[in-house]
Short mmCIF file of N, CA and C in Angstrom, two decimals:
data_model
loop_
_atom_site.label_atom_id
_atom_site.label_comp_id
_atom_site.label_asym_id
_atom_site.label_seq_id
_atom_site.Cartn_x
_atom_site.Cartn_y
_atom_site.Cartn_z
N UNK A 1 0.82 -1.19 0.00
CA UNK A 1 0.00 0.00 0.00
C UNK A 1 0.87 1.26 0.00
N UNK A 2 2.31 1.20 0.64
CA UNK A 2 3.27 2.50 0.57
C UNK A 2 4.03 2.31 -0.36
N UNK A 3 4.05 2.73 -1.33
CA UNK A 3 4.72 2.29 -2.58
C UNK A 3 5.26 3.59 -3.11
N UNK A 4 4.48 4.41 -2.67
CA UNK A 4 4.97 6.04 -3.66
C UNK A 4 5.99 6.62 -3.13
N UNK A 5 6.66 6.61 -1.87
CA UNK A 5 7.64 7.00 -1.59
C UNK A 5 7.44 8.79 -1.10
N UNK A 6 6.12 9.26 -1.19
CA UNK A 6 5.60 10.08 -0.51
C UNK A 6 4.64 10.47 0.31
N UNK A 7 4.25 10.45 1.44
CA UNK A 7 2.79 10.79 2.02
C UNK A 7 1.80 11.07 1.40
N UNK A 8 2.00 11.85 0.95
CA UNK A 8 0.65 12.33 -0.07
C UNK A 8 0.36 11.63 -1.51
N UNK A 9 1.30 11.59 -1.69
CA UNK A 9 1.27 10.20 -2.69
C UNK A 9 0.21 8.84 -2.41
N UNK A 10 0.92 8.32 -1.41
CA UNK A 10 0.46 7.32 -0.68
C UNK A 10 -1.28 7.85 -0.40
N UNK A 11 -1.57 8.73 0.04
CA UNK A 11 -3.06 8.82 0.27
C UNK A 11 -3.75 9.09 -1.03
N UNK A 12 -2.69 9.70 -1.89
CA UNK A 12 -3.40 9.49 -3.44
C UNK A 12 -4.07 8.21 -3.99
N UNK A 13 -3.05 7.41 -3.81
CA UNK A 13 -3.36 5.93 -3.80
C UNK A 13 -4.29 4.69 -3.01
N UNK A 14 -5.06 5.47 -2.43
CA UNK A 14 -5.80 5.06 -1.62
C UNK A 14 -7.40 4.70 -2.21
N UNK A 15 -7.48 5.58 -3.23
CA UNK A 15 -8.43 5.04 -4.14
C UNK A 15 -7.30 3.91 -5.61
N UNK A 16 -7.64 3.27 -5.71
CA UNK A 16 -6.78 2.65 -6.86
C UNK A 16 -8.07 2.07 -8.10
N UNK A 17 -6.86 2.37 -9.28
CA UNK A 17 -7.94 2.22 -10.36
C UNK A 17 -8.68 2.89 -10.94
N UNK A 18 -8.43 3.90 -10.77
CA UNK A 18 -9.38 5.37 -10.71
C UNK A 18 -10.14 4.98 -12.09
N UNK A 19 -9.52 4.60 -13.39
CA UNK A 19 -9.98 4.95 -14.99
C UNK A 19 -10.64 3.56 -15.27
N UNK A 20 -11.02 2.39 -14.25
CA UNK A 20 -11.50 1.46 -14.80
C UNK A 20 -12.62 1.26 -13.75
N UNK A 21 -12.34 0.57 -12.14
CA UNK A 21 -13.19 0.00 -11.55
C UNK A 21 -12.62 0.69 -10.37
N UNK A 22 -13.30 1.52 -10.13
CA UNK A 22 -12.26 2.25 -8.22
C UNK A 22 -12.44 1.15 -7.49
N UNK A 23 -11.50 1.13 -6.52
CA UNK A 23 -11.27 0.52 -5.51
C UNK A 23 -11.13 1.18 -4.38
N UNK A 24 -11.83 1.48 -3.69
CA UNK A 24 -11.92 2.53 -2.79
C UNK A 24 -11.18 1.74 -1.22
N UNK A 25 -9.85 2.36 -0.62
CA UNK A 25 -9.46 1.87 0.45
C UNK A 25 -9.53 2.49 2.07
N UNK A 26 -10.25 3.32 1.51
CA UNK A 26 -10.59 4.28 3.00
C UNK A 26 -12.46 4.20 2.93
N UNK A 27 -13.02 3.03 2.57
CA UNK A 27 -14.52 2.84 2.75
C UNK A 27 -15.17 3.63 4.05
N UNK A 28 -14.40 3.38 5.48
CA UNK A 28 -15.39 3.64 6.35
C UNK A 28 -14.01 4.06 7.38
N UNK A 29 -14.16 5.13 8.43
CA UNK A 29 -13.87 5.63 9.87
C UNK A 29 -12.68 4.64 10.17
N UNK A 30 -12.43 3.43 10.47
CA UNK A 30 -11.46 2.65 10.67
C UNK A 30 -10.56 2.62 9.75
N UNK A 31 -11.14 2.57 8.77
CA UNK A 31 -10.07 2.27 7.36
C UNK A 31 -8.64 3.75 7.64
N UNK A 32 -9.48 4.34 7.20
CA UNK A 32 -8.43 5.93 7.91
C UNK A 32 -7.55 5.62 9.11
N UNK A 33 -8.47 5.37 10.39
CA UNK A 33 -7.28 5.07 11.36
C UNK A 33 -6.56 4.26 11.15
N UNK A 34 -6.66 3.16 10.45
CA UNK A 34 -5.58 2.41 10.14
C UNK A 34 -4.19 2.96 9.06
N UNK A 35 -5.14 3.40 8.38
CA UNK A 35 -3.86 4.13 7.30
C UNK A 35 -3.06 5.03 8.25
N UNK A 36 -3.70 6.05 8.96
CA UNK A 36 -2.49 7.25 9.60
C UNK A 36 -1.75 6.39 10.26
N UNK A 37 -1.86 5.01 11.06
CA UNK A 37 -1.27 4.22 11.94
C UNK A 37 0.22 3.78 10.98
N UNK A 38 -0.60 3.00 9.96
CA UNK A 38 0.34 2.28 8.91
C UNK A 38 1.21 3.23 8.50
N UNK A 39 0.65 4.14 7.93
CA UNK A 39 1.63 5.21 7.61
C UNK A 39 2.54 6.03 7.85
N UNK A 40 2.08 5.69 9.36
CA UNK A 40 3.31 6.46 10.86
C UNK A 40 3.07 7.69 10.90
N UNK A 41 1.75 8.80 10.25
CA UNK A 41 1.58 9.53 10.64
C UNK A 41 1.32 9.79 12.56
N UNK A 42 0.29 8.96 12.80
CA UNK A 42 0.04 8.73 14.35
C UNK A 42 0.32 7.15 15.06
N UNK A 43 1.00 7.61 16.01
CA UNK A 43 1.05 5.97 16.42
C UNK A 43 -0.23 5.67 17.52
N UNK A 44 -1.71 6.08 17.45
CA UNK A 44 -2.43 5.50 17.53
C UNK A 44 -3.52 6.20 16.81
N UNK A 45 -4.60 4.84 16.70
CA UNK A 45 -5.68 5.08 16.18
C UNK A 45 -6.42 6.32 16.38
N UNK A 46 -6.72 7.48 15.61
CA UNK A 46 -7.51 8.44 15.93
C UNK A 46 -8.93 8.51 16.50
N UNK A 47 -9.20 7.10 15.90
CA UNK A 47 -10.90 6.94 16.36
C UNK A 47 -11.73 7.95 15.39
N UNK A 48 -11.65 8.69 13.82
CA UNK A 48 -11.89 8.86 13.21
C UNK A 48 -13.72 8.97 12.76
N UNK A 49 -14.06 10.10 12.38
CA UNK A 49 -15.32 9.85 12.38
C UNK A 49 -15.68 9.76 10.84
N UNK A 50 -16.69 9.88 10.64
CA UNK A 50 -17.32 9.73 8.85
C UNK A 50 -17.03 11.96 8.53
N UNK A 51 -16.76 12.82 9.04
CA UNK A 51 -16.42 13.58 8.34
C UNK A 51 -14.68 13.80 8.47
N UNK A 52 -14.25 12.95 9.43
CA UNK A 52 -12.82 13.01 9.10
C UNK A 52 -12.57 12.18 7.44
N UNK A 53 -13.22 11.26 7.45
CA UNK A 53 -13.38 9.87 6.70
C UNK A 53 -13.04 11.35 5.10
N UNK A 54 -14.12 11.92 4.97
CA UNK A 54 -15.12 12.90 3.98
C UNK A 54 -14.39 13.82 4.26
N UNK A 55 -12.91 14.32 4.65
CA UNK A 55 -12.28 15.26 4.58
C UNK A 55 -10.78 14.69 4.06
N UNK A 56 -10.65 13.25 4.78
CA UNK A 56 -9.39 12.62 3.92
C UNK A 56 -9.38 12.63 2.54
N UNK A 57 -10.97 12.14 1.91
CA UNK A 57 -10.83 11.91 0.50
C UNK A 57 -10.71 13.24 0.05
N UNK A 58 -11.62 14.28 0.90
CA UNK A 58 -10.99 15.52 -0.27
C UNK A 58 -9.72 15.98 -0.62
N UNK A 59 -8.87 15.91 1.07
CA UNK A 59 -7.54 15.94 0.67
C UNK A 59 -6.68 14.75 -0.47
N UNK A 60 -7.27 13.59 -0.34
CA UNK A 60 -6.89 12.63 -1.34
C UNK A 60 -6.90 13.29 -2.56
N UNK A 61 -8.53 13.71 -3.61
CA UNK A 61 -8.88 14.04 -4.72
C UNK A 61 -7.82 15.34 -4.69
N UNK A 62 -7.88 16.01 -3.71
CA UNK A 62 -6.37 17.44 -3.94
C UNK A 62 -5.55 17.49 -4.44
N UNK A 63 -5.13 15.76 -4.03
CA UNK A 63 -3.96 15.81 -3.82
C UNK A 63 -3.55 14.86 -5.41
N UNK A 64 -4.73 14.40 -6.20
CA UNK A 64 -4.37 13.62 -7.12
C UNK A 64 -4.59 14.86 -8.39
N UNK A 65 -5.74 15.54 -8.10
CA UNK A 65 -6.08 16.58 -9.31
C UNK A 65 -4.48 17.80 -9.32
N UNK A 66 -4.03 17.91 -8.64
CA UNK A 66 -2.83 18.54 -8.54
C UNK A 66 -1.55 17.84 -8.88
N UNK A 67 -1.17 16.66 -8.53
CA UNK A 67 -0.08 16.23 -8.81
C UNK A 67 -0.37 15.80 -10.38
N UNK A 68 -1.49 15.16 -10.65
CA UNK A 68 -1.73 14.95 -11.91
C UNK A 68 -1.16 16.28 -12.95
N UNK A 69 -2.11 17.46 -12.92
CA UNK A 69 -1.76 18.66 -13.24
C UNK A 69 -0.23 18.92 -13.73
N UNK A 70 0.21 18.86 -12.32
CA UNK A 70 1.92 18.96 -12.85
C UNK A 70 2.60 17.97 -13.22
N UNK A 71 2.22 16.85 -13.49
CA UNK A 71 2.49 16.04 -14.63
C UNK A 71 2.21 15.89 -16.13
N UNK A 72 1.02 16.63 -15.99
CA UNK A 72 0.77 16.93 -17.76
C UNK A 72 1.24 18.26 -17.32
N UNK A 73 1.84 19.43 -17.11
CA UNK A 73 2.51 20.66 -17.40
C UNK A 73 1.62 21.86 -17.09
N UNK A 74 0.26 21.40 -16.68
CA UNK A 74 -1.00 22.30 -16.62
C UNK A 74 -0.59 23.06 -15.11
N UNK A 75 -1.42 24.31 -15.71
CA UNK A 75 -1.61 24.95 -14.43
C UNK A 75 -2.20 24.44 -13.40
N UNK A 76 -1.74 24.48 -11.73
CA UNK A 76 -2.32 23.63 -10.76
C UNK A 76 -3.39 24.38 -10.35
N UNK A 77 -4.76 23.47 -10.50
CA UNK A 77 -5.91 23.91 -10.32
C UNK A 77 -6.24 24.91 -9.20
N UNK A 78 -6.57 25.79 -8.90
CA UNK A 78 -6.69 27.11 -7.08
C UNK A 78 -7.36 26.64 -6.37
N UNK A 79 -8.86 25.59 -6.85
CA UNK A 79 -9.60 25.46 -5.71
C UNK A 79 -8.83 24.01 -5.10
N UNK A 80 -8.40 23.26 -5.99
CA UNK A 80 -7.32 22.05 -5.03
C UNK A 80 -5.94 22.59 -4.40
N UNK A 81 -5.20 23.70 -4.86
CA UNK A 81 -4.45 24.09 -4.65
C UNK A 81 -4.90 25.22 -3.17
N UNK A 82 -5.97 25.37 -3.06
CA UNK A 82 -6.72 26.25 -1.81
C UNK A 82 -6.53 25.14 -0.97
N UNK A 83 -7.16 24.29 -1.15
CA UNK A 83 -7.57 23.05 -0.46
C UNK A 83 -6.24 22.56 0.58
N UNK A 84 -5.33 22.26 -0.31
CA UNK A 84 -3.75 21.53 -0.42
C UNK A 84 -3.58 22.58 1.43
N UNK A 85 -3.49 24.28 0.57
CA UNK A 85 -2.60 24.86 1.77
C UNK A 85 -3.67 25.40 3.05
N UNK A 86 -5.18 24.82 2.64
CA UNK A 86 -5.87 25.05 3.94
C UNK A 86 -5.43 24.43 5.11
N UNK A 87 -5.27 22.84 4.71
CA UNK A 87 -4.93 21.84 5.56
C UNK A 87 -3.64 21.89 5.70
N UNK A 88 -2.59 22.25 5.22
CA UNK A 88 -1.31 22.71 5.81
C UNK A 88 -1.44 23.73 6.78
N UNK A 89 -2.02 24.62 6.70
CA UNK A 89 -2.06 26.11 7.86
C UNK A 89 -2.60 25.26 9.00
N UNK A 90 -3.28 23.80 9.15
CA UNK A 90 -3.52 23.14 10.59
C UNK A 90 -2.59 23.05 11.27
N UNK A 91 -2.52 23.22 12.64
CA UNK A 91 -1.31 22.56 13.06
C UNK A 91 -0.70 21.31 12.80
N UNK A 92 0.65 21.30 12.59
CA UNK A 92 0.89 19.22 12.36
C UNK A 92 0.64 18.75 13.80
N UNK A 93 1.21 17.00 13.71
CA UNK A 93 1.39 16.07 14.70
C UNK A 93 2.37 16.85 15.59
N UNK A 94 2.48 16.37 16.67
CA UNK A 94 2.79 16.82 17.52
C UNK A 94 3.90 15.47 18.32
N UNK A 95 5.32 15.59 17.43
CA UNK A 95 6.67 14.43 18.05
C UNK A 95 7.02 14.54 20.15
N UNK A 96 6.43 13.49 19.90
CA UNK A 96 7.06 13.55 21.76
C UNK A 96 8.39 12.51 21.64
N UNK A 97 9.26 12.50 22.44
CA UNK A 97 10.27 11.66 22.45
C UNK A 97 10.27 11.24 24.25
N UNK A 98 9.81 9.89 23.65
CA UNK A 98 9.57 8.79 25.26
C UNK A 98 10.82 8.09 25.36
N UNK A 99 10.76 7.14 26.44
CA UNK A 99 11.91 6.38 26.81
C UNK A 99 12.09 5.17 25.69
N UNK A 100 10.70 5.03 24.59
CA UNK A 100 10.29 4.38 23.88
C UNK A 100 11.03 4.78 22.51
N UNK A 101 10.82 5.86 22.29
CA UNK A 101 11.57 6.53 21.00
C UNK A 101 10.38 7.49 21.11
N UNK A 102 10.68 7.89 19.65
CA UNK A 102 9.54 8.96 19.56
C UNK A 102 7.85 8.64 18.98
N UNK A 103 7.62 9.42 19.43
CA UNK A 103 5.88 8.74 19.07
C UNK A 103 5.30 10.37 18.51
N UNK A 104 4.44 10.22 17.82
CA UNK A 104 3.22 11.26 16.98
C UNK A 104 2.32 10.67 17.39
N UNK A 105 2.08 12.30 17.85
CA UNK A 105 0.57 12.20 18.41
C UNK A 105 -0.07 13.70 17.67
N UNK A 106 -1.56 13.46 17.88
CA UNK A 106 -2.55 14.76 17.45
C UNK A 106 -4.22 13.91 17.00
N UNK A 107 -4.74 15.62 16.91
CA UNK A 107 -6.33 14.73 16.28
C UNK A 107 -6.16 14.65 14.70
N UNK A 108 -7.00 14.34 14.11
CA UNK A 108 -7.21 13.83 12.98
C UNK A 108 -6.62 14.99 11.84
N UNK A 109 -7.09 15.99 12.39
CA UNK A 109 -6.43 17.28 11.37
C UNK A 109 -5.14 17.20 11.26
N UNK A 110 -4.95 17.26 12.21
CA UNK A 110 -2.97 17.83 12.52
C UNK A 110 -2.57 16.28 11.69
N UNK A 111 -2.84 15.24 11.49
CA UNK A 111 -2.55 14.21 10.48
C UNK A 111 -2.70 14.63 9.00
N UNK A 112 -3.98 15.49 8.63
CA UNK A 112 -3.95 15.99 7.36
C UNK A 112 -2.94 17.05 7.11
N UNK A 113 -2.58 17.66 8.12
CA UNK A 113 -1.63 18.87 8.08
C UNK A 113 -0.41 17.78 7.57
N UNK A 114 0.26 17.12 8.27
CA UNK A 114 1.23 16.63 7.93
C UNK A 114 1.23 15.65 6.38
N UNK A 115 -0.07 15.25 5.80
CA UNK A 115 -0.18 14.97 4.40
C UNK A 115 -0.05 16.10 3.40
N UNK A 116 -1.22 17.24 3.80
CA UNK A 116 -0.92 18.56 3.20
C UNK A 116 0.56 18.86 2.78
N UNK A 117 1.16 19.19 4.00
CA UNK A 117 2.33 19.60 3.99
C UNK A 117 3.68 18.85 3.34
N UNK A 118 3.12 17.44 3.19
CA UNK A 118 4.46 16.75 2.33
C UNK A 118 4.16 17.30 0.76
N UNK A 119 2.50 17.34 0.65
CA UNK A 119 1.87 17.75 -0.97
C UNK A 119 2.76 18.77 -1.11
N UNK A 120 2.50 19.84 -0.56
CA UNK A 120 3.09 21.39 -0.83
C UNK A 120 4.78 20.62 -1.44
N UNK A 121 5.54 20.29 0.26
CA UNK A 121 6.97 20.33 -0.48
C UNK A 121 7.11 19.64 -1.59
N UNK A 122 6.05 18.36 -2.22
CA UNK A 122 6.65 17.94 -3.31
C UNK A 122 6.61 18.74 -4.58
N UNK A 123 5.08 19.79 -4.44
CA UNK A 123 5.06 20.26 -5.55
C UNK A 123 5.89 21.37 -5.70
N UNK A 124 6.40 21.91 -4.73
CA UNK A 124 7.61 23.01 -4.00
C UNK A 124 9.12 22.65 -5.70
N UNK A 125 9.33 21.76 -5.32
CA UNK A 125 10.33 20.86 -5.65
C UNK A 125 10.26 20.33 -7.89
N UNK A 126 10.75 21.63 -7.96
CA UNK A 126 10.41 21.44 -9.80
C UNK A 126 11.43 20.09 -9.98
N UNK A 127 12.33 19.53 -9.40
CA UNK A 127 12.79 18.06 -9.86
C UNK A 127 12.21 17.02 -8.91
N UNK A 128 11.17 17.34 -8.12
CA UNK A 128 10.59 15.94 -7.78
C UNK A 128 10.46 14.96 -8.86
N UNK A 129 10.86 13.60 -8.65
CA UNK A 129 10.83 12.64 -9.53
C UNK A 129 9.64 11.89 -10.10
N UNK A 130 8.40 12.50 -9.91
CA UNK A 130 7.06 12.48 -9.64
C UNK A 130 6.80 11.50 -11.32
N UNK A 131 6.46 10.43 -11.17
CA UNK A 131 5.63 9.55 -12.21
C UNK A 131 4.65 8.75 -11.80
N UNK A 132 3.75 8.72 -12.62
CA UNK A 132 2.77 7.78 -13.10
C UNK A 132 3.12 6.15 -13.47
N UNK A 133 2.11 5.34 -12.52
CA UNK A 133 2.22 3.71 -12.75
C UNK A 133 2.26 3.98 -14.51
N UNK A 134 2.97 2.93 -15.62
CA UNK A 134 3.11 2.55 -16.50
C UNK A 134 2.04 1.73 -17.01
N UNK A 135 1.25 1.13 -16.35
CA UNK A 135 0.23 -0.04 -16.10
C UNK A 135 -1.25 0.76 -17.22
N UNK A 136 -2.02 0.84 -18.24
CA UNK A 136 -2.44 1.48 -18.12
C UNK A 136 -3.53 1.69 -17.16
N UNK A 137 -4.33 0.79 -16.30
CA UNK A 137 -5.60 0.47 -15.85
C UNK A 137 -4.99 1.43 -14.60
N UNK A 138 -3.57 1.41 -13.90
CA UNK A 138 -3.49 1.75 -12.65
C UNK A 138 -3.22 3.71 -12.78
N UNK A 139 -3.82 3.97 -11.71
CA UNK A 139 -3.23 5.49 -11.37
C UNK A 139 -2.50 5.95 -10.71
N UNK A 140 -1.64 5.01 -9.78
CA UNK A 140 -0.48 5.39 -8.49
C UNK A 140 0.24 5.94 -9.11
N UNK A 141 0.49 7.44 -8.02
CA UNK A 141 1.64 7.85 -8.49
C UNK A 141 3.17 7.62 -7.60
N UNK A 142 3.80 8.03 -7.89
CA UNK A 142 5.30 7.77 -7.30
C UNK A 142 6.41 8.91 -7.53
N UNK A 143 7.23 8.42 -6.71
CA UNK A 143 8.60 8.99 -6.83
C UNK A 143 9.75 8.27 -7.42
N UNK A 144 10.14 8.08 -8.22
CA UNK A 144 10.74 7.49 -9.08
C UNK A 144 12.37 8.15 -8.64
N UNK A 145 13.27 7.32 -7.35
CA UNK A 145 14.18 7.24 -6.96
C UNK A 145 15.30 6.20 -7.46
N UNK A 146 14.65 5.43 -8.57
CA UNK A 146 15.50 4.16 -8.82
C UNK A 146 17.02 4.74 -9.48
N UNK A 147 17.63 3.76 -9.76
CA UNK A 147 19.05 4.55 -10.61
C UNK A 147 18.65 4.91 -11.92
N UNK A 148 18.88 5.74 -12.17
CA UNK A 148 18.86 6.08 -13.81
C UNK A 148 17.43 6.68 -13.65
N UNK A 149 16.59 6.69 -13.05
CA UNK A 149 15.23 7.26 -12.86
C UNK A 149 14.41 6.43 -14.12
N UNK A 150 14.75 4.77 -13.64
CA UNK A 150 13.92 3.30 -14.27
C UNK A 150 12.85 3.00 -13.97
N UNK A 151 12.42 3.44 -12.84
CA UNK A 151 11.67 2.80 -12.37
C UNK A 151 9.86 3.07 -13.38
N UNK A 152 9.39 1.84 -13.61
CA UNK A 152 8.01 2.10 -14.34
C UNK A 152 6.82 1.78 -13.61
N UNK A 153 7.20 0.94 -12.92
CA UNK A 153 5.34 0.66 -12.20
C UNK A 153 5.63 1.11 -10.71
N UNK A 154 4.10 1.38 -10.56
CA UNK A 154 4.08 1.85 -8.75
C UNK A 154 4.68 0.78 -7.95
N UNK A 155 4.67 -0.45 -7.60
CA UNK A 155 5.15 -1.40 -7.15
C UNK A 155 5.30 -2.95 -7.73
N UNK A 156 5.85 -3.39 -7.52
CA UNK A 156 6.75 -4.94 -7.34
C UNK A 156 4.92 -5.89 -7.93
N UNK A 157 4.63 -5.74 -6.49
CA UNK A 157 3.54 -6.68 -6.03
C UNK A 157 2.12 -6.64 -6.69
N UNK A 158 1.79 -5.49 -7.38
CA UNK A 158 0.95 -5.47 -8.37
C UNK A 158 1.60 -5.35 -9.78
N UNK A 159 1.50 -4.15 -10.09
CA UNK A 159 1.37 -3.92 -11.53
C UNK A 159 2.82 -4.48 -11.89
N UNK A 160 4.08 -4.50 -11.64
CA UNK A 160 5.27 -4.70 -11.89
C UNK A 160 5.25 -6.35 -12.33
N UNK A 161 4.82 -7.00 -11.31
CA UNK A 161 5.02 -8.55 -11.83
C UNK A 161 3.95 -8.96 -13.18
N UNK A 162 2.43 -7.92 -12.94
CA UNK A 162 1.29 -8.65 -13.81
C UNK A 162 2.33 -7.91 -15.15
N UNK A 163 3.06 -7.24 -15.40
CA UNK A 163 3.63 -6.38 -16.31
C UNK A 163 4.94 -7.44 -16.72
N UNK A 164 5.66 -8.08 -16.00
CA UNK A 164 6.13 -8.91 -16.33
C UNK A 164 6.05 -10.58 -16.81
N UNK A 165 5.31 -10.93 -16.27
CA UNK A 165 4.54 -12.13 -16.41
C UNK A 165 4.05 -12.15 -17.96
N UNK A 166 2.86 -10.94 -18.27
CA UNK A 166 2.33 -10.63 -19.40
C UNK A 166 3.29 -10.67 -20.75
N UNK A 167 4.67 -9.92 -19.97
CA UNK A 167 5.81 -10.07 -21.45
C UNK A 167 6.69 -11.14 -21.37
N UNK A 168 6.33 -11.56 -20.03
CA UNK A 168 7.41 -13.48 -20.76
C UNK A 168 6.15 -14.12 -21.27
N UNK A 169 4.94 -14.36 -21.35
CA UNK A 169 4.31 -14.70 -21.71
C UNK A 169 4.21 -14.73 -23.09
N UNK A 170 4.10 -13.43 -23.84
CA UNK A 170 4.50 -13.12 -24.97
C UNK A 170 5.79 -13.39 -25.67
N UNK A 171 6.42 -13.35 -24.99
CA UNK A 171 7.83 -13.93 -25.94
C UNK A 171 7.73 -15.29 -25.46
N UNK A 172 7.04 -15.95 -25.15
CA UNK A 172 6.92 -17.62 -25.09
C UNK A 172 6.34 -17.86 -26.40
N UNK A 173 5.06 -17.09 -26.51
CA UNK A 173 4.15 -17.51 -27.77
C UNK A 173 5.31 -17.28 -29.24
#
């Protein structure tokens, strides 16, 4: 599920499939707390309600209608680009450092702040390595850190192997 190599990325990807059959991975209130968990935004569950739920996806759709944008060269849309730096002006998480290590904590916002706020620096960043899965059905986007800047599919475990499989297949026939 972390495959993009950016926060906001990563919550981009949270719907998958966008141009064929969505797959929607933040369905309901838990789904969310689990992602900020997984994601190490918070190391515990927020307990999340249905308009946190209905404020993630908007930051999600923000965050895809914009990065998209500056991938085809287009101007980045104002009302997603409003959106992007509303939820940055939240306060972020809030790092305590225990005998444990450090832990993030906050409510549900200050988690969007800290998604917001990775959006901004990537789009900050005119050589972010910012691509599109290769796949056509898939929409993940990524950061394309590999050597030589190779890398073609969002991850290994989906699109990368069905992408490989498909062309030994073909050079079998």
């Amino acid at each position: 599920m972390f495959v993009s190599g950016n926060l906001a990325l990563d919550l981009a990807g949270t719907l998958k499939w966008r141009r064929d059959t969505p797959e929607e991975l933040l369905s309901e209130p838990g789904d969310l707390d689990s992602w900020l968990v997984d994601a190490g935004v918070l190391d515990a569950p927020p307990r999340a309600d249905d308009d946190d739920l209905l404020m993630a996806r908007r930051l999600r759709e923000a965050t895809y209608t914009l990065v998209t944008a500056r991938l085809d060269r287009r101007v980045l849309p104002p009302d997603a680009l409003a959106l992007a730096n509303e939820f940055a002006a939240i306060p972020p998480t809030r790092p305590v450092l225990t005998p444990d290590g450090l832990r993030r904590s906050g409510p549900v916002a200050a988690a969007f702040s800290d998604v917001a706020r990775s959006l901004l620096t990537l789009l900050a960043d005119p050589d972010a390595p910012i691509k599109e899965c290769a796949k056509p059905s898939c929409t993940r986007l990524y950061l394309d850190r590999s050597r030589g800047a190779r890398r073609t599919w969002c991850g290994m475990q989906e699109c990368g192997s069905q992408a490989k499989m498909a062309a030994y297949r073909a050079r079998r026939r």
